[in-house]
Coordinates of C-alpha atoms and ligand atoms in Angstrom, one line a residue:
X154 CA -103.1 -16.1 -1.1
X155 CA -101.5 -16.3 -4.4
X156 CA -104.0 -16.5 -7.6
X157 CA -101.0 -17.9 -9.7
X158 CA -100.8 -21.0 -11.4
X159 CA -97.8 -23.0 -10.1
X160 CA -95.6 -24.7 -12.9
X161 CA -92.8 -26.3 -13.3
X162 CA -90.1 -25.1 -15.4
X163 CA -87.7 -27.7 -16.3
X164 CA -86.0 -26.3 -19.6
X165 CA -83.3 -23.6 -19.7
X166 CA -85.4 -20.0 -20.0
X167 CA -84.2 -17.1 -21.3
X168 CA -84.6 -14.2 -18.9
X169 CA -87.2 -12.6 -21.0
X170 CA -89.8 -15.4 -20.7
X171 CA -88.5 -16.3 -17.5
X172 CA -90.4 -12.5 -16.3
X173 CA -92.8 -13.5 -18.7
X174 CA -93.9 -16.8 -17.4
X175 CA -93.2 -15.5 -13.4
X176 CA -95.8 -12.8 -14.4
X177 CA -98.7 -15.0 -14.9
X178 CA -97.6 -18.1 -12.8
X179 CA -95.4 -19.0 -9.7
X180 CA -92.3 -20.9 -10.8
X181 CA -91.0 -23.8 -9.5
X182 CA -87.9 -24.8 -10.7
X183 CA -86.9 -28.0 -11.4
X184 CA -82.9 -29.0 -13.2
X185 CA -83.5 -30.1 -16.6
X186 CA -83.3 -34.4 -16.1
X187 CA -84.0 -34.8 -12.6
X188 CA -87.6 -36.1 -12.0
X189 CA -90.5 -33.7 -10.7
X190 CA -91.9 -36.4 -8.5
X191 CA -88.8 -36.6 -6.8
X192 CA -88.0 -32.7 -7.0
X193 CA -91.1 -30.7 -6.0
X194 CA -92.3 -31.0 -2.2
X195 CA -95.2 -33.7 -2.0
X196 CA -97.7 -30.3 -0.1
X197 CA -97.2 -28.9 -3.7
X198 CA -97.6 -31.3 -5.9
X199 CA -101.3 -31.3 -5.8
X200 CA -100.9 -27.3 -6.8
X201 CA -98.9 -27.6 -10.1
X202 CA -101.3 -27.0 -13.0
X203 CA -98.4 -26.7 -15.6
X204 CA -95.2 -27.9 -17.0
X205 CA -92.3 -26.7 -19.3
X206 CA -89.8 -29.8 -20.0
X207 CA -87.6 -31.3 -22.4
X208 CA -87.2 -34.3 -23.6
X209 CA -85.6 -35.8 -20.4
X210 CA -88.5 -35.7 -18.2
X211 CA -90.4 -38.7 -18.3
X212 CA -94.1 -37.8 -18.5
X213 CA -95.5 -41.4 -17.5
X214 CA -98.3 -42.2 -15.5
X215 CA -95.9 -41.9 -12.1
X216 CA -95.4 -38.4 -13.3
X217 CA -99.7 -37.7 -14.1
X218 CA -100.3 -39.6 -10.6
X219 CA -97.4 -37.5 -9.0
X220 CA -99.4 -34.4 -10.3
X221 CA -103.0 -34.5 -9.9
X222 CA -104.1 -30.9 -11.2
X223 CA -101.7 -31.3 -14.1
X224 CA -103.4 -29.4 -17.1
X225 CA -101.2 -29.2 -19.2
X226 CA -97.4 -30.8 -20.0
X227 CA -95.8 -28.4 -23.0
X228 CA -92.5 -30.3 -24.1
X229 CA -90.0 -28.1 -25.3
X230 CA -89.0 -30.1 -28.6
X231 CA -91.0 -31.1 -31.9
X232 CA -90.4 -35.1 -30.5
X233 CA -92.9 -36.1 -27.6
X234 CA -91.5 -40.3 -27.0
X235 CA -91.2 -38.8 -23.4
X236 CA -94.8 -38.5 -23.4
X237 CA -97.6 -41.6 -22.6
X238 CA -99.7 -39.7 -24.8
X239 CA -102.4 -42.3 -24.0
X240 CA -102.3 -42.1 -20.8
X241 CA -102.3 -38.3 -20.2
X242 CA -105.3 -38.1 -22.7
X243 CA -107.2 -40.2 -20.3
X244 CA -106.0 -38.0 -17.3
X245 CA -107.1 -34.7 -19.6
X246 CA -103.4 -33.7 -19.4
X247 CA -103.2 -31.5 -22.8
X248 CA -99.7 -32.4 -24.2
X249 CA -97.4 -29.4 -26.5
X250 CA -94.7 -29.2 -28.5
X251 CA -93.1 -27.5 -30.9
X252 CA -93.3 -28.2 -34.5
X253 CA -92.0 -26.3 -37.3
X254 CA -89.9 -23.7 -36.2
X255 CA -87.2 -26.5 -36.0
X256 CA -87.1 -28.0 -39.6
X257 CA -84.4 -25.9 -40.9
X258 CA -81.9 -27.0 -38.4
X259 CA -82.2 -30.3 -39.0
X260 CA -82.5 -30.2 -42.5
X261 CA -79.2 -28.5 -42.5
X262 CA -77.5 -31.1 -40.4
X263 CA -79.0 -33.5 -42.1
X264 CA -77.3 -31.9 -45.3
X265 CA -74.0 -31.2 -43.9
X266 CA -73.9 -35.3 -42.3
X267 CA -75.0 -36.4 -46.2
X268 CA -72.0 -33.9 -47.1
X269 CA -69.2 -35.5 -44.5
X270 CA -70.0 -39.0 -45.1
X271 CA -70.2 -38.5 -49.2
X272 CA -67.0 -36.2 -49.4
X273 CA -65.6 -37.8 -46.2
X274 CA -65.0 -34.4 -44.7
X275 CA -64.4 -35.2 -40.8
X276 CA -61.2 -37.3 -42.0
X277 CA -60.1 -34.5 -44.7
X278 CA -59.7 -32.3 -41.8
X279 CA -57.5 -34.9 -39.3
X280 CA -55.4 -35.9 -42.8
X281 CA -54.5 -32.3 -43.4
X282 CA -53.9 -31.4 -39.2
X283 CA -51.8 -34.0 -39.5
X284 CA -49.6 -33.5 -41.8
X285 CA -50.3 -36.6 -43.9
X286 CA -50.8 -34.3 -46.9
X287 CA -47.5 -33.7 -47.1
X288 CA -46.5 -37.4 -47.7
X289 CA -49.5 -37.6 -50.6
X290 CA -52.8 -36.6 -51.7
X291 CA -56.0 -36.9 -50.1
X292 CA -58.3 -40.1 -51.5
X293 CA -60.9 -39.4 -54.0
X294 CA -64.4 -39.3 -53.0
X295 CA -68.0 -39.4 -54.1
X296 CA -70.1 -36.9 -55.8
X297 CA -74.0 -36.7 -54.5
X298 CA -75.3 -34.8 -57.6
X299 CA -76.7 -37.6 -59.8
X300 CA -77.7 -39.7 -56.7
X301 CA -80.6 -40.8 -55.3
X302 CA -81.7 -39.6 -51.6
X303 CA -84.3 -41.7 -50.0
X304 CA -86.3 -40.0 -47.4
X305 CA -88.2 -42.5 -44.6
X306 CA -91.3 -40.0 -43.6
X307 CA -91.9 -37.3 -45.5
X308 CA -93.1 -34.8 -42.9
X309 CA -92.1 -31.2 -42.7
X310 CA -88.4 -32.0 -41.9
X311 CA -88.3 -34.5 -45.0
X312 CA -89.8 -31.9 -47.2
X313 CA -87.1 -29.3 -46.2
X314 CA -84.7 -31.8 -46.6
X315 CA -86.0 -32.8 -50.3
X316 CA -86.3 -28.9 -50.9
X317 CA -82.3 -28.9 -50.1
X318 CA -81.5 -31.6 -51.8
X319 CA -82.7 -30.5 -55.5
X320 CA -79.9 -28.0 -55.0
X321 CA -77.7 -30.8 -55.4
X322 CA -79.5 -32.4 -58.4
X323 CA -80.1 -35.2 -56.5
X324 CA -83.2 -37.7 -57.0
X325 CA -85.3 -37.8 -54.4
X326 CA -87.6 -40.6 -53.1
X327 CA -89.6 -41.4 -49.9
X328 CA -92.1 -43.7 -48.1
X329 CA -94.5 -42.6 -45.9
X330 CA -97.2 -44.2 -43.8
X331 CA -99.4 -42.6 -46.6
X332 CA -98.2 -40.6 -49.8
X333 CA -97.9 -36.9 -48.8
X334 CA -99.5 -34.4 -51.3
X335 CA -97.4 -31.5 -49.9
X336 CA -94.3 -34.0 -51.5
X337 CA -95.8 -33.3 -54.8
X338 CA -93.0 -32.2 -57.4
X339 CA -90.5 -32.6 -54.8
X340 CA -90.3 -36.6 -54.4
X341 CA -91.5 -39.6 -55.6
X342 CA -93.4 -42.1 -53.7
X343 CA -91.9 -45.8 -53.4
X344 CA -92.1 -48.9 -51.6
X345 CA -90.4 -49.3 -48.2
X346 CA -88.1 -51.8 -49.4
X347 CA -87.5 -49.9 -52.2
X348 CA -86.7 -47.0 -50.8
X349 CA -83.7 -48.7 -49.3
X350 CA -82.5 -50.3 -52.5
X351 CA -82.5 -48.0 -54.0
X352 CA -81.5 -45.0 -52.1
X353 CA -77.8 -43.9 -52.6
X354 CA -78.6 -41.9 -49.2
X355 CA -81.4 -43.1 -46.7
X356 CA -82.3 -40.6 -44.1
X357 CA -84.4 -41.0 -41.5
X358 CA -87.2 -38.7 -40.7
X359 CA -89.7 -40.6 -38.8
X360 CA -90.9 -40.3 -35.2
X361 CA -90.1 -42.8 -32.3
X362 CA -92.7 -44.9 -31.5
X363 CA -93.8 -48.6 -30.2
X364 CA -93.9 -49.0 -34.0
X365 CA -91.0 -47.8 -35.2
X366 CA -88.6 -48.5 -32.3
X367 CA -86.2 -50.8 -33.9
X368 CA -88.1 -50.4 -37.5
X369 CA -84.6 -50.2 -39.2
X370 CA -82.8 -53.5 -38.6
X371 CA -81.1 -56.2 -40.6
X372 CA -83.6 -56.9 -43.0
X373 CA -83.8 -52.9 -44.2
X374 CA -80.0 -52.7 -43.7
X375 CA -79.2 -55.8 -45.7
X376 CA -81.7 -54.2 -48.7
X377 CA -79.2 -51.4 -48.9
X378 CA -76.5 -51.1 -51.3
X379 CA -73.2 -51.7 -49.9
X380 CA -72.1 -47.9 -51.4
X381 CA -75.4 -46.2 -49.7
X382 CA -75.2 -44.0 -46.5
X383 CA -77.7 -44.3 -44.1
X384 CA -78.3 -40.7 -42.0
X385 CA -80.3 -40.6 -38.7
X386 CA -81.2 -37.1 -37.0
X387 CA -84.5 -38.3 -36.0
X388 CA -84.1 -40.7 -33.1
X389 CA -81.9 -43.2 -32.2
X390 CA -83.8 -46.4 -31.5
X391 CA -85.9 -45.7 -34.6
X392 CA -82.6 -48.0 -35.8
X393 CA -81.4 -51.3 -34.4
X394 CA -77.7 -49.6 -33.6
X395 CA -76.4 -53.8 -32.9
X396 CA -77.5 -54.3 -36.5
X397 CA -76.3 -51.1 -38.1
X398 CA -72.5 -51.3 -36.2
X399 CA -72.7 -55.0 -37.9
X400 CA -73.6 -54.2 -41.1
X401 CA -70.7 -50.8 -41.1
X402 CA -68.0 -53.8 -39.5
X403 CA -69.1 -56.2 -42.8
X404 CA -69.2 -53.2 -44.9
X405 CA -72.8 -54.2 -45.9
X406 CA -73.1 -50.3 -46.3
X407 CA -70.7 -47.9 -47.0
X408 CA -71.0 -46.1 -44.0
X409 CA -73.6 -43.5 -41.4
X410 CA -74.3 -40.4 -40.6
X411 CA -75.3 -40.2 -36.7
X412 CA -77.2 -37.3 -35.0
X413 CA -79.1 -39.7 -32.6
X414 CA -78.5 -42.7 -31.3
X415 CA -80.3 -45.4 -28.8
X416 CA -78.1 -44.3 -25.4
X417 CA -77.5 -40.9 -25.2
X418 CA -75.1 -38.9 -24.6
X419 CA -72.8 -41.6 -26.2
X420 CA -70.5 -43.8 -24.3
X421 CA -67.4 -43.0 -25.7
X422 CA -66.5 -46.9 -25.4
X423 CA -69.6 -47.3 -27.7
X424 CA -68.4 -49.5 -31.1
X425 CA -69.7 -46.4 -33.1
X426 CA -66.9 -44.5 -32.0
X427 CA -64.2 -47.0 -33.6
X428 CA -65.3 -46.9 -37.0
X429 CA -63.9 -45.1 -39.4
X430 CA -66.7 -45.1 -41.7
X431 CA -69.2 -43.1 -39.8
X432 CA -69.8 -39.6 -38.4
X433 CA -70.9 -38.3 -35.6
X434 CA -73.0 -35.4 -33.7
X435 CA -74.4 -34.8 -30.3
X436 CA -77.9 -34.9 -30.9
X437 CA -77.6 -31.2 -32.4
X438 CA -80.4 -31.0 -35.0
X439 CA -82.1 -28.3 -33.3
X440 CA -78.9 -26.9 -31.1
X441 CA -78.5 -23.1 -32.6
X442 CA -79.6 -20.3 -31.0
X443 CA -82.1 -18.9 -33.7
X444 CA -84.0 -21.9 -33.1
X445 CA -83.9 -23.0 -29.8
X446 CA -85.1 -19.5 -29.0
X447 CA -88.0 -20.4 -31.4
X448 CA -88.5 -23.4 -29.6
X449 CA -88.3 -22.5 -26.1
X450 CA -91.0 -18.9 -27.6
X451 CA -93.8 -21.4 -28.9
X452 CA -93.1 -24.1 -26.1
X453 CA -94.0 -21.1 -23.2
X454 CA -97.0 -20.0 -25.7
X455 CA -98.2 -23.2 -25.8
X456 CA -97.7 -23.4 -21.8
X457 CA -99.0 -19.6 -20.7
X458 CA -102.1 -20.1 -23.4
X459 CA -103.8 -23.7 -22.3
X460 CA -103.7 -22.3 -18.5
X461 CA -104.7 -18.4 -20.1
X462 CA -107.5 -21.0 -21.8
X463 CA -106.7 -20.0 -25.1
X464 CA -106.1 -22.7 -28.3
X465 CA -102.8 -23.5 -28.2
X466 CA -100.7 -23.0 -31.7
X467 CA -99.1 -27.1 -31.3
X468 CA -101.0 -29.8 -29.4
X469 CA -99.9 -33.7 -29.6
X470 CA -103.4 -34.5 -28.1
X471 CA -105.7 -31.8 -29.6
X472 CA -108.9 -34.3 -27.9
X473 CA -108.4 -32.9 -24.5
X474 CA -108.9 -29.8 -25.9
X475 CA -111.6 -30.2 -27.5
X476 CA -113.1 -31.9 -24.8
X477 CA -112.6 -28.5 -22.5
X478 CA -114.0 -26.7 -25.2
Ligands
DGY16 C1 -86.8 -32.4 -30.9 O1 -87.3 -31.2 -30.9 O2 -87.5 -33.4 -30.9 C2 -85.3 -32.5 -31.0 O3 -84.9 -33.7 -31.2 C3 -84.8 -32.0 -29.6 O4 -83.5 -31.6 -29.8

């Protein structure tokens, strides 16, 4: 009989780790968004000591119940609102993921969305294809040097993201559960509400949780100047999307950068997708291939070294263990 562990793999692995990982531990494969209590045969389910998932496998207590000898659940992204973290501490379930290597990427689109709404670059592109530049010239713009960015969470993402934005002289600002010491010399502390009133810019950079679902909403919109861009690459119901496509309709703010948003993918029949004044991506923050290799390396590390019974390097619930320990 086989002394492997059994996990599921449910995240696209190179062919490298996939050797890697079938080395140490019998694979059982499961496609990336279709449920492991529905996928794996119920005579194994009692087996699986491991998981490697993304974001769209729900790990909820169906999923812990489903999986009895579930040790540990190692999400491949930095976000982990697919996780009950609470109840899979209780079941002793060690939850990964994969913070850090990330940050970059999102900074950047972060950047480039500040850089499209600000210069109104996705509509440059359609005037010149077609051929409306030849009938007269491009409207003016808006510079960001000068401005003011307003960063909600300051966390390693906001920090590479305030790091950036001194490149464009721009002031930065940010609120945070607690002031951030790291932020020191690279933004100033404010108020939530004034952060948005005063932000030229507000980006998002805050997890999704019961707390913040739905924490950007009317009020925090209607605080914002109606010239001020409000950029999201964090996740989508973080912002009430009903209030935010109200507030671009009135012109309450000038418009939104998008990486995220509450349904995903998108519907194209989805009001975003009418107006003119905001821009879009498909939930790409992460999506190159320097750093979804990154993030697929320390997700499999985390994975092979809690059932190798080593620390791993990024654990949402560090208590379970310590607990082991
Ligand atoms: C993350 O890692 O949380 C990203 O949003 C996934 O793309």
């Amino acid at each position: 009989m086989s002394q492997k562990h059994k996990v599921i793999v449910s995240a696209p692995l190179p062919a490298d780790l996939r050797e890697k990982v079938a080395a140490r531990c019998e694979i059982i494969e499961v496609p990336v968004g279709q449920s492991p209590a529905e996928s794996v045969p119920a005579a194994l389910r009692p087996q699986v000591a491991g998981m490697v998932c993304t974001m769209r496998t729900l790990v909820d207590q169906a999923l812990l119940d489903a999986f009895p000898a579930l040790a540990v659940s190692s999400n491949f992204a930095v976000g982990f609102d697919n996780v009950d973290v609470a109840a899979a501490t209780r079941r002793k379930v060690l939850i990964c993921n994969t913070p850090g290597v990330l940050d970059g990427a999102v900074a950047d689109v972060t950047i480039g969305l500040m850089l499209c709404l600000a210069r109104n670059l996705v509509a440059g592109d359609a005037f010149v294809r077609s051929g409306a530049w030849t009938k007269g010239a491009f409207p003016l713009t808006t510079d960001i040097r000068g401005k003011t960015l307003g960063l909600l969470g300051m966390g390693r993402i906001g920090r590479v993201v305030a790091r950036a934005a001194q490149a464009f002289d721009m002031k930065v600002v940010y609120h945070n559960r607690r002031q951030d010491p790291a932020a020191q010399g690279l933004a100033t502390y404010v108020g939530r509400d004034e952060l948005f009133a005063m932000s030229d810019v507000l980006s998002i950079h805050i997890p999704l949780s019961a707390e913040t679902r739905h924490s950007v909403g009317k009020r925090e919109l209607g605080l914002m100047k109606p010239t001020a861009y409000l950029i999201n690459t964090a996740r989508g119901p973080v912002v009430d999307e009903a209030a935010l496509i109200e507030a671009l309709r009135a012109g309450a703010i000038a418009g939104a950068g998008l990486d995220v948003m509450e349904q995903e993918p998108l519907p194209p029949s989805s009001p975003l997708c009418e107006l003119p004044n905001v821009v879009l991506q498909a939930h790409v923050g992460s999506a190159t291939h320097e750093t979804r290799r990154a993030m697929i390396d320390l997700a499999v590390a985390n994975l092979l070294d809690a059932l190798d019974k080593r620390k791993p390097q990024a654990m949402v619930n560090p208590e379970v263990w310590e607990a082991r320990a």
